[in-house]
PDB file of C-alpha atoms in Angstrom:
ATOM      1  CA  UNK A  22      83.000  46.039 138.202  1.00 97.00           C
ATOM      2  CA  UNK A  23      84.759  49.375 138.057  1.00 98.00           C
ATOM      3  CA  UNK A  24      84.173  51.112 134.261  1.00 98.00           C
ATOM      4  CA  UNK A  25      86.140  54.167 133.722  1.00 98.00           C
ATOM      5  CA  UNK A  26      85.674  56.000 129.745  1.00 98.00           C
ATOM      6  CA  UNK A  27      88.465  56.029 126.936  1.00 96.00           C
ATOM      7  CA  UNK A  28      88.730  56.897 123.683  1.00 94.00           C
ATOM      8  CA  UNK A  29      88.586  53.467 122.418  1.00 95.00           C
ATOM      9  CA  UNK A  30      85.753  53.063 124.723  1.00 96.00           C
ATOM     10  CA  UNK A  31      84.692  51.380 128.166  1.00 98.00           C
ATOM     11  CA  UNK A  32      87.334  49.784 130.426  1.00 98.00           C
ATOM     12  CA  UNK A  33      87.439  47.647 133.471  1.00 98.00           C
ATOM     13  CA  UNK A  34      89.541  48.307 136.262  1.00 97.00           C
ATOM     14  CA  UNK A  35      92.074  45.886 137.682  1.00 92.00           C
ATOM     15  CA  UNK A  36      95.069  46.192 139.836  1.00 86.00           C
ATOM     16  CA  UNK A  37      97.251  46.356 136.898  1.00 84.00           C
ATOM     17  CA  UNK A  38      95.684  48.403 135.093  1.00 90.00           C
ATOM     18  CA  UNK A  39      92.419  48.540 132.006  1.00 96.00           C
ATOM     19  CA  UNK A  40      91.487  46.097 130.504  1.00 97.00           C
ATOM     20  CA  UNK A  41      89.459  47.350 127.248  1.00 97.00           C
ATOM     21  CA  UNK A  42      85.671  45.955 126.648  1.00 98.00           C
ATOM     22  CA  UNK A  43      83.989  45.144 123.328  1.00 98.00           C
ATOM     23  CA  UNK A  44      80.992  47.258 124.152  1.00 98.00           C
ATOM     24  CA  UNK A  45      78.913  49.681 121.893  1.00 97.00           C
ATOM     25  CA  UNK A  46      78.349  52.166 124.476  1.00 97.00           C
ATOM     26  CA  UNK A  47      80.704  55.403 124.495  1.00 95.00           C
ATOM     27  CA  UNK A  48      80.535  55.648 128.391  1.00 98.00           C
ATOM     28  CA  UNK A  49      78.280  54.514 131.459  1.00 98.00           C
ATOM     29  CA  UNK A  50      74.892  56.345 131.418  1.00 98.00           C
ATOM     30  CA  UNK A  51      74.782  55.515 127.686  1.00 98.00           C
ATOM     31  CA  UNK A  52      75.038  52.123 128.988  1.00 98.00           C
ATOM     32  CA  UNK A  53      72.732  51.953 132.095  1.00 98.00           C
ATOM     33  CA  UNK A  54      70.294  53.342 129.553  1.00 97.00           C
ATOM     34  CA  UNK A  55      69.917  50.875 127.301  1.00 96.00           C
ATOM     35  CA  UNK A  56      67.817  48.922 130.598  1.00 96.00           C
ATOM     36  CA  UNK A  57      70.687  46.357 131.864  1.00 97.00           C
ATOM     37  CA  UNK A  58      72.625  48.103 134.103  1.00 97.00           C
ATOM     38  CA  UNK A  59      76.211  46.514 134.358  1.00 98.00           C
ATOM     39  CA  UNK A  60      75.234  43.372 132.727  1.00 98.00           C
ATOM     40  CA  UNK A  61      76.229  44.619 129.362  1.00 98.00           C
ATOM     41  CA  UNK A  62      79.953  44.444 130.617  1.00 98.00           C
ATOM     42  CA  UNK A  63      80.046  41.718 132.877  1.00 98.00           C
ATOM     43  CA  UNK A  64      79.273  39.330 129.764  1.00 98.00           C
ATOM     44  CA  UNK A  65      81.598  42.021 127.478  1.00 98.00           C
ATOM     45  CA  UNK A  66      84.489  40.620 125.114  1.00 98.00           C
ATOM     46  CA  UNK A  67      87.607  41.893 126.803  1.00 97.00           C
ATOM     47  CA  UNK A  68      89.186  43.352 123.389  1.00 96.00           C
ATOM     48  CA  UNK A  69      92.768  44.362 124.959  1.00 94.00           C
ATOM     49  CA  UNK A  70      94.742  46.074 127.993  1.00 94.00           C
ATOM     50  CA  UNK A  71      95.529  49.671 127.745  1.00 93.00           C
ATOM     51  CA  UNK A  72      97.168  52.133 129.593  1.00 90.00           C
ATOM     52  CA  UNK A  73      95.219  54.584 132.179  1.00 89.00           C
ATOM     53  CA  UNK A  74      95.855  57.314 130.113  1.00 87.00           C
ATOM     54  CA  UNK A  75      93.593  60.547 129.212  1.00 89.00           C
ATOM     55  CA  UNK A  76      89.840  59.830 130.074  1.00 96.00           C
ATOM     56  CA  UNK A  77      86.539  60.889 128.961  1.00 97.00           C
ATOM     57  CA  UNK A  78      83.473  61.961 131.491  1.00 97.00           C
ATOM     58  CA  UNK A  79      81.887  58.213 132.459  1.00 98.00           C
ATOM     59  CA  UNK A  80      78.478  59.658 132.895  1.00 98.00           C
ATOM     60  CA  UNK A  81      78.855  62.276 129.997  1.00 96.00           C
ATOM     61  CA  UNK A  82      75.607  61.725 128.733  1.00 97.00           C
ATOM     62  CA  UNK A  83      73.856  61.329 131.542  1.00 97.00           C
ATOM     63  CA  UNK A  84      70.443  62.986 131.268  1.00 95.00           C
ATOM     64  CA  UNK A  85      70.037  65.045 135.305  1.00 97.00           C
ATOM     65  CA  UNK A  86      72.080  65.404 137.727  1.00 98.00           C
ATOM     66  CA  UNK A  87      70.453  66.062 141.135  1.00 98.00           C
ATOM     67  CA  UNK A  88      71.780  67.673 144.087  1.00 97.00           C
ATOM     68  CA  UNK A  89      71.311  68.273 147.748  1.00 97.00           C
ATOM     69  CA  UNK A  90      72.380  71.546 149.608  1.00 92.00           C
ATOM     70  CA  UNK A  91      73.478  71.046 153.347  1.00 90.00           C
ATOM     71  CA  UNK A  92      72.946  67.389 153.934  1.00 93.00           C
ATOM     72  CA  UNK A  93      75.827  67.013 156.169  1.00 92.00           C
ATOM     73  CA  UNK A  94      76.084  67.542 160.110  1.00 88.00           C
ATOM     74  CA  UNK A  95      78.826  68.683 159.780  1.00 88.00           C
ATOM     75  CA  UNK A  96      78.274  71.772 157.567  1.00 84.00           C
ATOM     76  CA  UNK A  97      75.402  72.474 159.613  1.00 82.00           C
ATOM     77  CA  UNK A  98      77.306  72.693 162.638  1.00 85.00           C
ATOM     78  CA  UNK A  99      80.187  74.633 161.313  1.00 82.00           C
ATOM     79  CA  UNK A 100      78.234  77.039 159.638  1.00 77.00           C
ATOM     80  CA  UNK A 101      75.330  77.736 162.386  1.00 79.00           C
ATOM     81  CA  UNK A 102      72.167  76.843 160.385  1.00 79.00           C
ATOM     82  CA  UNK A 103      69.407  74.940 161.300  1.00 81.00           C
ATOM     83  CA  UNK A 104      68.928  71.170 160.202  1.00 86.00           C
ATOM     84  CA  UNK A 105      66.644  71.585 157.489  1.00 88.00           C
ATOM     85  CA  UNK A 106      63.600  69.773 157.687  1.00 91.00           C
ATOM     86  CA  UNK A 107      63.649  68.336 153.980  1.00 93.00           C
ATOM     87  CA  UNK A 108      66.205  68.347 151.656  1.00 94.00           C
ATOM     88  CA  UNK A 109      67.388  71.437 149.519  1.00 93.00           C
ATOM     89  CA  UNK A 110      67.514  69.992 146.096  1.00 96.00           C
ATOM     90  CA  UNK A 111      68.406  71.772 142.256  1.00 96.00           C
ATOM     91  CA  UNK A 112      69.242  70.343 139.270  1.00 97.00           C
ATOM     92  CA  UNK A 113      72.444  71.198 137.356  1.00 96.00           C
ATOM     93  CA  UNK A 114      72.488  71.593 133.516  1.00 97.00           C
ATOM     94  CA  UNK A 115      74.531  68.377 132.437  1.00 96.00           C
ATOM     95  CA  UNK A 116      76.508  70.488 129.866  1.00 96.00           C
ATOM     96  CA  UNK A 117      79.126  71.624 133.071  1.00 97.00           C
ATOM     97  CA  UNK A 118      79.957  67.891 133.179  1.00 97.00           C
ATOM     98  CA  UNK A 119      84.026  67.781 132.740  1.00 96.00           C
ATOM     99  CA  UNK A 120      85.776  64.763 132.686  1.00 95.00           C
ATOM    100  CA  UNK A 121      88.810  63.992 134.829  1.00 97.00           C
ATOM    101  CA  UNK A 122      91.742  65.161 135.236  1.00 96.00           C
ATOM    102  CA  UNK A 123      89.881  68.304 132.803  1.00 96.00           C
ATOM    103  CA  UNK A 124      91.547  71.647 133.313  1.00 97.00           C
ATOM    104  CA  UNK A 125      88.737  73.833 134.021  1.00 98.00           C
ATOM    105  CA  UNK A 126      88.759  77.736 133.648  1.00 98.00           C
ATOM    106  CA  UNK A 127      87.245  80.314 136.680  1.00 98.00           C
ATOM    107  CA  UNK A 128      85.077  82.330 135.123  1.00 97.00           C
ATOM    108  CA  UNK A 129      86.935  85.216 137.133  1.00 96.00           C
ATOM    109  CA  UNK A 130      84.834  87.768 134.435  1.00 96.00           C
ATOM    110  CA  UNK A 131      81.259  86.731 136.877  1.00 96.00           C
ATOM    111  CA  UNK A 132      82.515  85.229 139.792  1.00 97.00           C
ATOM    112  CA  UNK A 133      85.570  85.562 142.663  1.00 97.00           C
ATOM    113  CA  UNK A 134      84.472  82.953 144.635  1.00 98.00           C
ATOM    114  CA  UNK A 135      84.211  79.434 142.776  1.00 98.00           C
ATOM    115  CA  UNK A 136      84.695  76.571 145.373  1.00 98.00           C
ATOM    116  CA  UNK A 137      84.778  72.989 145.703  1.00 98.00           C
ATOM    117  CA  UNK A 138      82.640  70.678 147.202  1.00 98.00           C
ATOM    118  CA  UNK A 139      83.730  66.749 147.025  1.00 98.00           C
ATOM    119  CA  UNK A 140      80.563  64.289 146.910  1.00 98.00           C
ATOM    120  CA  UNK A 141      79.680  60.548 147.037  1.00 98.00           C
ATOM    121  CA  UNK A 142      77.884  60.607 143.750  1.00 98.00           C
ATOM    122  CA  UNK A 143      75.065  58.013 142.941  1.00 98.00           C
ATOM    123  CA  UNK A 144      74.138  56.613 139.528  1.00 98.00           C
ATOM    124  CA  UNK A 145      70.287  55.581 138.650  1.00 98.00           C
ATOM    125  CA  UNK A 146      70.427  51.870 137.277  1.00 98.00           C
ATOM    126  CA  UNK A 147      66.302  51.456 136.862  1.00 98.00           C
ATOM    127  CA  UNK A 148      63.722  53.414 136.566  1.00 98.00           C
ATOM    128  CA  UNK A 149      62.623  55.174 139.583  1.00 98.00           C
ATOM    129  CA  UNK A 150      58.726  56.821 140.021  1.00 98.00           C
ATOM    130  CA  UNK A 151      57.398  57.230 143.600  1.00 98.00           C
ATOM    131  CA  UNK A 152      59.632  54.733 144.526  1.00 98.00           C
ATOM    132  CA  UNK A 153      59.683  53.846 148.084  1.00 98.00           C
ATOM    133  CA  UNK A 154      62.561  54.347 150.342  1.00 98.00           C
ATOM    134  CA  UNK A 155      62.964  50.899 151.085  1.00 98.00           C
ATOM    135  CA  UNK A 156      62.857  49.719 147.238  1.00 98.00           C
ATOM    136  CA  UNK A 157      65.701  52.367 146.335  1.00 98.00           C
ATOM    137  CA  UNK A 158      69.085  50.492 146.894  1.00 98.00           C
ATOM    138  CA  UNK A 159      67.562  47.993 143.946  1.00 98.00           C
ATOM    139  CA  UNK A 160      67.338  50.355 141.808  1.00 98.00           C
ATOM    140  CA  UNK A 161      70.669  52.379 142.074  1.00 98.00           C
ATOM    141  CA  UNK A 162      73.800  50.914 139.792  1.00 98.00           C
ATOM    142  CA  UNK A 163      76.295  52.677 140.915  1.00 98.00           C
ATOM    143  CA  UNK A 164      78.621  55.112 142.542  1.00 98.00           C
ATOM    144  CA  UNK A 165      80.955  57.828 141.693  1.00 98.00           C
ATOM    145  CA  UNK A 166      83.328  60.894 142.740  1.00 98.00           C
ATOM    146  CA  UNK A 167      81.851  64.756 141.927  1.00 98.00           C
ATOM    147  CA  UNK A 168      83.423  67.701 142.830  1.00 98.00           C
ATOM    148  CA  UNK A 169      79.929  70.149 142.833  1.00 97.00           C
ATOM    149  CA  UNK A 170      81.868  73.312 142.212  1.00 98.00           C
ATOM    150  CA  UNK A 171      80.117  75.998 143.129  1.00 98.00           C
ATOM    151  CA  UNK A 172      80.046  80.188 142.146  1.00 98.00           C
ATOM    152  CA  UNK A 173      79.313  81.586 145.926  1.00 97.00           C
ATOM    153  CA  UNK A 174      78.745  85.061 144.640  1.00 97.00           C
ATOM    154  CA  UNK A 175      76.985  83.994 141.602  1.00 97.00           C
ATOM    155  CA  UNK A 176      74.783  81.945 144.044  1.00 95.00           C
ATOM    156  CA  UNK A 177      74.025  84.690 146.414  1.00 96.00           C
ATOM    157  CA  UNK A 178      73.582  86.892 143.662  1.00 96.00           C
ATOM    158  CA  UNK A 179      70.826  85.010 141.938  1.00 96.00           C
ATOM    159  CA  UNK A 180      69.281  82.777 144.487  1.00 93.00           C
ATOM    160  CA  UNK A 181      69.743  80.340 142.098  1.00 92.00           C
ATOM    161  CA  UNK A 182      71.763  77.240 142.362  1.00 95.00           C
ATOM    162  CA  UNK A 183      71.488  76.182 138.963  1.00 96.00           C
ATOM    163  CA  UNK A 184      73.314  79.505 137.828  1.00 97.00           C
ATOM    164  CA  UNK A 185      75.863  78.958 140.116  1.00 97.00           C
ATOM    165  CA  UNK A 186      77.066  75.399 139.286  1.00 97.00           C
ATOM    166  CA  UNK A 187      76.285  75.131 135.841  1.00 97.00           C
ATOM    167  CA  UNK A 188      79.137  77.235 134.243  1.00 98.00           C
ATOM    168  CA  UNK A 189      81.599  75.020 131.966  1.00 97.00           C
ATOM    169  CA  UNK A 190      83.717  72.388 133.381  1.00 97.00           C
ATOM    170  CA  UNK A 191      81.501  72.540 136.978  1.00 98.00           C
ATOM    171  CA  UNK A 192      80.414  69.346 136.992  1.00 97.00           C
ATOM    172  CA  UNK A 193      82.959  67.026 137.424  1.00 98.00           C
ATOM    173  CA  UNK A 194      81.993  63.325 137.848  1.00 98.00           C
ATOM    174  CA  UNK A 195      84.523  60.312 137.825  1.00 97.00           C
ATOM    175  CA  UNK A 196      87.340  59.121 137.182  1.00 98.00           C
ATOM    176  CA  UNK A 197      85.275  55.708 137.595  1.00 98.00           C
ATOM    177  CA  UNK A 198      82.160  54.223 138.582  1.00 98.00           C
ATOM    178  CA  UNK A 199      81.850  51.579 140.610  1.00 98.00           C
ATOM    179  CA  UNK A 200      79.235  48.700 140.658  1.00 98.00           C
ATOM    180  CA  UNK A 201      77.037  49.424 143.510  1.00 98.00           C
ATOM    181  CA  UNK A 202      77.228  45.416 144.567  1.00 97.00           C
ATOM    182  CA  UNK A 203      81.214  46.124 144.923  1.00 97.00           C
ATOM    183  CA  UNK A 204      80.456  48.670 147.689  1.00 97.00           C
ATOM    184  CA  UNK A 205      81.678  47.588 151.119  1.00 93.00           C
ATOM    185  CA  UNK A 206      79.113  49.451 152.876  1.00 96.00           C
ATOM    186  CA  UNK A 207      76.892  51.861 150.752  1.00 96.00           C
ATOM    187  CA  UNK A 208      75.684  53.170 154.176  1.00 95.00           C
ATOM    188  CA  UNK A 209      79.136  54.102 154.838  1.00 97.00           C
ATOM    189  CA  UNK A 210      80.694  55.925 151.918  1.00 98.00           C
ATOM    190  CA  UNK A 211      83.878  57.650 152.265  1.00 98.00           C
ATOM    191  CA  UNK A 212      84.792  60.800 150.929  1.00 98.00           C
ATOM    192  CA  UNK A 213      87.945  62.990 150.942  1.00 98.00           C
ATOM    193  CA  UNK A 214      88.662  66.031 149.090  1.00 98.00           C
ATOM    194  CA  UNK A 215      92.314  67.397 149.087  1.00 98.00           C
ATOM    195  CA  UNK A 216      93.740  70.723 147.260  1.00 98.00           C
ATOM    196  CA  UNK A 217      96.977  71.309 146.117  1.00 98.00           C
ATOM    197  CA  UNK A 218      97.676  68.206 148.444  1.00 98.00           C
ATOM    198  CA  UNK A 219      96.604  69.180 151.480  1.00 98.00           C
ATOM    199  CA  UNK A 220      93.040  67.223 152.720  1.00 98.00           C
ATOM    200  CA  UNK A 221      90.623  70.105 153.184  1.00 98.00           C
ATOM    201  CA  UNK A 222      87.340  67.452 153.501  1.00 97.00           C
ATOM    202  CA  UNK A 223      87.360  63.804 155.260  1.00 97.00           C
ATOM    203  CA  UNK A 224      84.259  62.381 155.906  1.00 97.00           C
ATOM    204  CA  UNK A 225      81.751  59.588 154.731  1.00 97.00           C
ATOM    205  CA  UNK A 226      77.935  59.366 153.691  1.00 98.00           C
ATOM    206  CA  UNK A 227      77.111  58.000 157.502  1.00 97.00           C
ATOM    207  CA  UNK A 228      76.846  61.502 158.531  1.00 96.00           C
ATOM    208  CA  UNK A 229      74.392  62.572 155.815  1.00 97.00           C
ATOM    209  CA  UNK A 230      71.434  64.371 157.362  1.00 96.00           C
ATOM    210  CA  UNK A 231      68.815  62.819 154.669  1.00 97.00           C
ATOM    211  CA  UNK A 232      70.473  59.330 154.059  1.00 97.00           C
ATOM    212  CA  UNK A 233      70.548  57.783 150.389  1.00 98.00           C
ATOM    213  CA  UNK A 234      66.911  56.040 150.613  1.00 98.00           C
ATOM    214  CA  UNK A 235      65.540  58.748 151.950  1.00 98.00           C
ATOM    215  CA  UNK A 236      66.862  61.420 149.781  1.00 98.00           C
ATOM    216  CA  UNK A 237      66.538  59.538 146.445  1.00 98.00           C
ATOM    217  CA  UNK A 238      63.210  58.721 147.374  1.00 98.00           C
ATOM    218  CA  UNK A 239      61.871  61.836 147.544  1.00 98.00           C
ATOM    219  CA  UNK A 240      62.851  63.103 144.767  1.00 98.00           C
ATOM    220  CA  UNK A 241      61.613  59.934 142.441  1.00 98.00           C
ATOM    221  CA  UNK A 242      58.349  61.592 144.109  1.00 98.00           C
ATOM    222  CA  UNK A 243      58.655  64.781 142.021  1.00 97.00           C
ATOM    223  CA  UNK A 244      60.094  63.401 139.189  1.00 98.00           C
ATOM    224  CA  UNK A 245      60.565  60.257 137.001  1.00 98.00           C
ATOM    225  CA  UNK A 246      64.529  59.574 137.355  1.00 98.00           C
ATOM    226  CA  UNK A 247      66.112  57.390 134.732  1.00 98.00           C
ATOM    227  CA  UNK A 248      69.284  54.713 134.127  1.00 98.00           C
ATOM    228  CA  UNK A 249      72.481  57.106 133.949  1.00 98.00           C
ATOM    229  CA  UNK A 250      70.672  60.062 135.873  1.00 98.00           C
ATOM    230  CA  UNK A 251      73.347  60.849 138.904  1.00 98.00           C
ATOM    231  CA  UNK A 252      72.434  61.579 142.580  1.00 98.00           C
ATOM    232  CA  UNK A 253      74.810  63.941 144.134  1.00 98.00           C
ATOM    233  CA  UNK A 254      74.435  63.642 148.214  1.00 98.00           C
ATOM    234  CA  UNK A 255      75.873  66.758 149.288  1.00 97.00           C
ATOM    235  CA  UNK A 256      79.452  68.307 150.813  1.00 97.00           C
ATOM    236  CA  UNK A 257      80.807  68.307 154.284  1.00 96.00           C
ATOM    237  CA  UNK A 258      82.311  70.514 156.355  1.00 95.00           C
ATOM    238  CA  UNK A 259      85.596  71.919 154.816  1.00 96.00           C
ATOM    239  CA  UNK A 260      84.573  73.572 151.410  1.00 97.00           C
ATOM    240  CA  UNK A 261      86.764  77.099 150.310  1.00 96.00           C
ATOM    241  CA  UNK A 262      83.251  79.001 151.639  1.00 95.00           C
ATOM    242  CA  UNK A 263      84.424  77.086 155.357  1.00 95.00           C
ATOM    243  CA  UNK A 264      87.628  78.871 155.041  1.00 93.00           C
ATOM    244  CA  UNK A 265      87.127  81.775 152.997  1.00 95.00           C
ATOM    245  CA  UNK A 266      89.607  80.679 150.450  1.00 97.00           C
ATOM    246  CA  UNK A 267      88.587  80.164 147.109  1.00 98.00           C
ATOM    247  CA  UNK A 268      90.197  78.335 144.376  1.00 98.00           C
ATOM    248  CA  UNK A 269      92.913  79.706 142.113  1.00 98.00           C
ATOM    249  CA  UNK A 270      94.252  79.219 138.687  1.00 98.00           C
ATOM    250  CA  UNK A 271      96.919  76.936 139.155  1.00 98.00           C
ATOM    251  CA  UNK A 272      94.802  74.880 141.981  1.00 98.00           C
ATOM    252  CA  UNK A 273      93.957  71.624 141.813  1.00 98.00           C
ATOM    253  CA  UNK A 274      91.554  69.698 143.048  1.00 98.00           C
ATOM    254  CA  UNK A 275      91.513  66.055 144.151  1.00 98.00           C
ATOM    255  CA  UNK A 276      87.708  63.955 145.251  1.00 98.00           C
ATOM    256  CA  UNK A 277      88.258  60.225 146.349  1.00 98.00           C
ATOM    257  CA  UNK A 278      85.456  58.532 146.746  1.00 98.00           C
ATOM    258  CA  UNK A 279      86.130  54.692 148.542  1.00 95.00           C
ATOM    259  CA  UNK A 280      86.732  52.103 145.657  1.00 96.00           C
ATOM    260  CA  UNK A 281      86.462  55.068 142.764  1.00 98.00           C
ATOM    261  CA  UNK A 282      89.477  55.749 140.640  1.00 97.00           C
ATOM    262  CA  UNK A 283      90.350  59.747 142.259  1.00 98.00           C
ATOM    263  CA  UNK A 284      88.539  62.049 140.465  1.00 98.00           C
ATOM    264  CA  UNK A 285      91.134  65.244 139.511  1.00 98.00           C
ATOM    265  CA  UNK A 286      90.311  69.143 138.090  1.00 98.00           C
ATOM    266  CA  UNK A 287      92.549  71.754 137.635  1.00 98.00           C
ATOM    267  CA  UNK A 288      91.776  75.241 137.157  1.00 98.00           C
ATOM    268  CA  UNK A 289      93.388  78.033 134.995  1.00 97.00           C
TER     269      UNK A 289
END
């Protein structure tokens, strides 16, 4: 099952198209959080087929979104810094959350260095408290694209993380998310990030430093996460920081995730 967000509601993905669901939910973590994860639309009245036309944020009312800085070997070896020794996590305020294909504006008034970073994204189907590592594939529903834009000045500036990723439109999550049972190989996640159509980041989630288990793990120690909270797993090598390039208005920004409908931002 692959559920993207309309404005008639939530749709399935199929190779011609979306078909429409008769569901009650206005998008994914609304679902997940009523305690049945995709079960809702497997057994879901298919209502009609519509077009892939504009679409709404799938996890737009998802409650936290987690993230990881430097969890890839990658960026570790490219930039020179140690491995860390546990992960770097923050917590971005869900009101950045943009949906796809959103045109997003640089807040050029606080920051000349906004960047991308494309990331497997992972969606909380049960609850999760002190849950260990080898329990936490049962309780994830699902995976997604997110392009963790980041304010690099704004960053260094504060020391803050949240500051720096939670201006509007940062968090972009999409286009779809897949059903964690229709992933190949969830050890093995690709991810590929291209800008104004040139692939700037190719990688997958087998290179992680702190793998899934581990990572979600750990922070289900700290705090209770919930159905529709998302998991972001961190960027590899190849960001605008890599490069020192940073986007643009006029640039746009493209995050596929394997089996996820490409996730798309523009920026004026």
């Amino acid at each position: 099952m692959n559920l993207i967000a309309t404005s008639q509601g939530l749709a399935r993905l199929d190779d011609d198209g979306a078909v429409l669901l008769d569901l009650p939910f206005a998008d994914v973590a609304e679902m997940l959080a009523a305690g049945e994860g995709f079960a809702p639309a497997h057994a879901a009245r298919e209502r009609d087929r519509i077009p892939l036309g504009e679409l709404r944020p799938p996890l737009g009312s998802t409650g936290a979104i987690w993230g990881v800085g430097l969890n890839y070997l990658s960026k570790a070896r490219l930039t020179g810094r140690s491995v860390p020794s546990a992960p770097i996590l923050f917590l971005r305020s869900p009101s950045a959350v943009s949906a796809p294909g959103a045109e997003v504006p640089l807040p050029q008034d606080r920051s000349s260095q906004v960047d991308y970073e494309g990331e497997v994204a992972f969606v909380i189907g049960r609850p999760m408290l002190r849950t260990p590592p080898g329990e936490v594939w049962d309780h994830i529903a699902g995976i997604t694209a997110a392009n963790d834009m980041t304010a690099r000045d704004v960053m260094v500036a504060t020391a803050t993380p949240t500051l720096a990723k939670s201006f509007p439109g940062f968090g972009a999550l999409g286009a779809s998310v897949l059903e964690l049972s229709a992933v190949d190989d969830p050890e093995r996640i690709a991810v590929r990030t291209s800008v104004n159509g040139t692939v700037r980041q190719d990688s997958s989630t087998a290179e992680l430093i702190f793998a899934v288990p581990e990572l979600i793990s750990r922070i289900s120690h700290f705090a209770a996460l919930r159905p529709g909270d998302v998991v972001l797993t961190g960027t590899p090598a190849g960001t605008g920081q890599d490069r020192g390039v940073f986007l643009c208005p006029g640039d746009e920004v493209e995050v596929s995730v394997a089996g996820v409908l490409p996730l798309c931002t523009r920026y004026r």
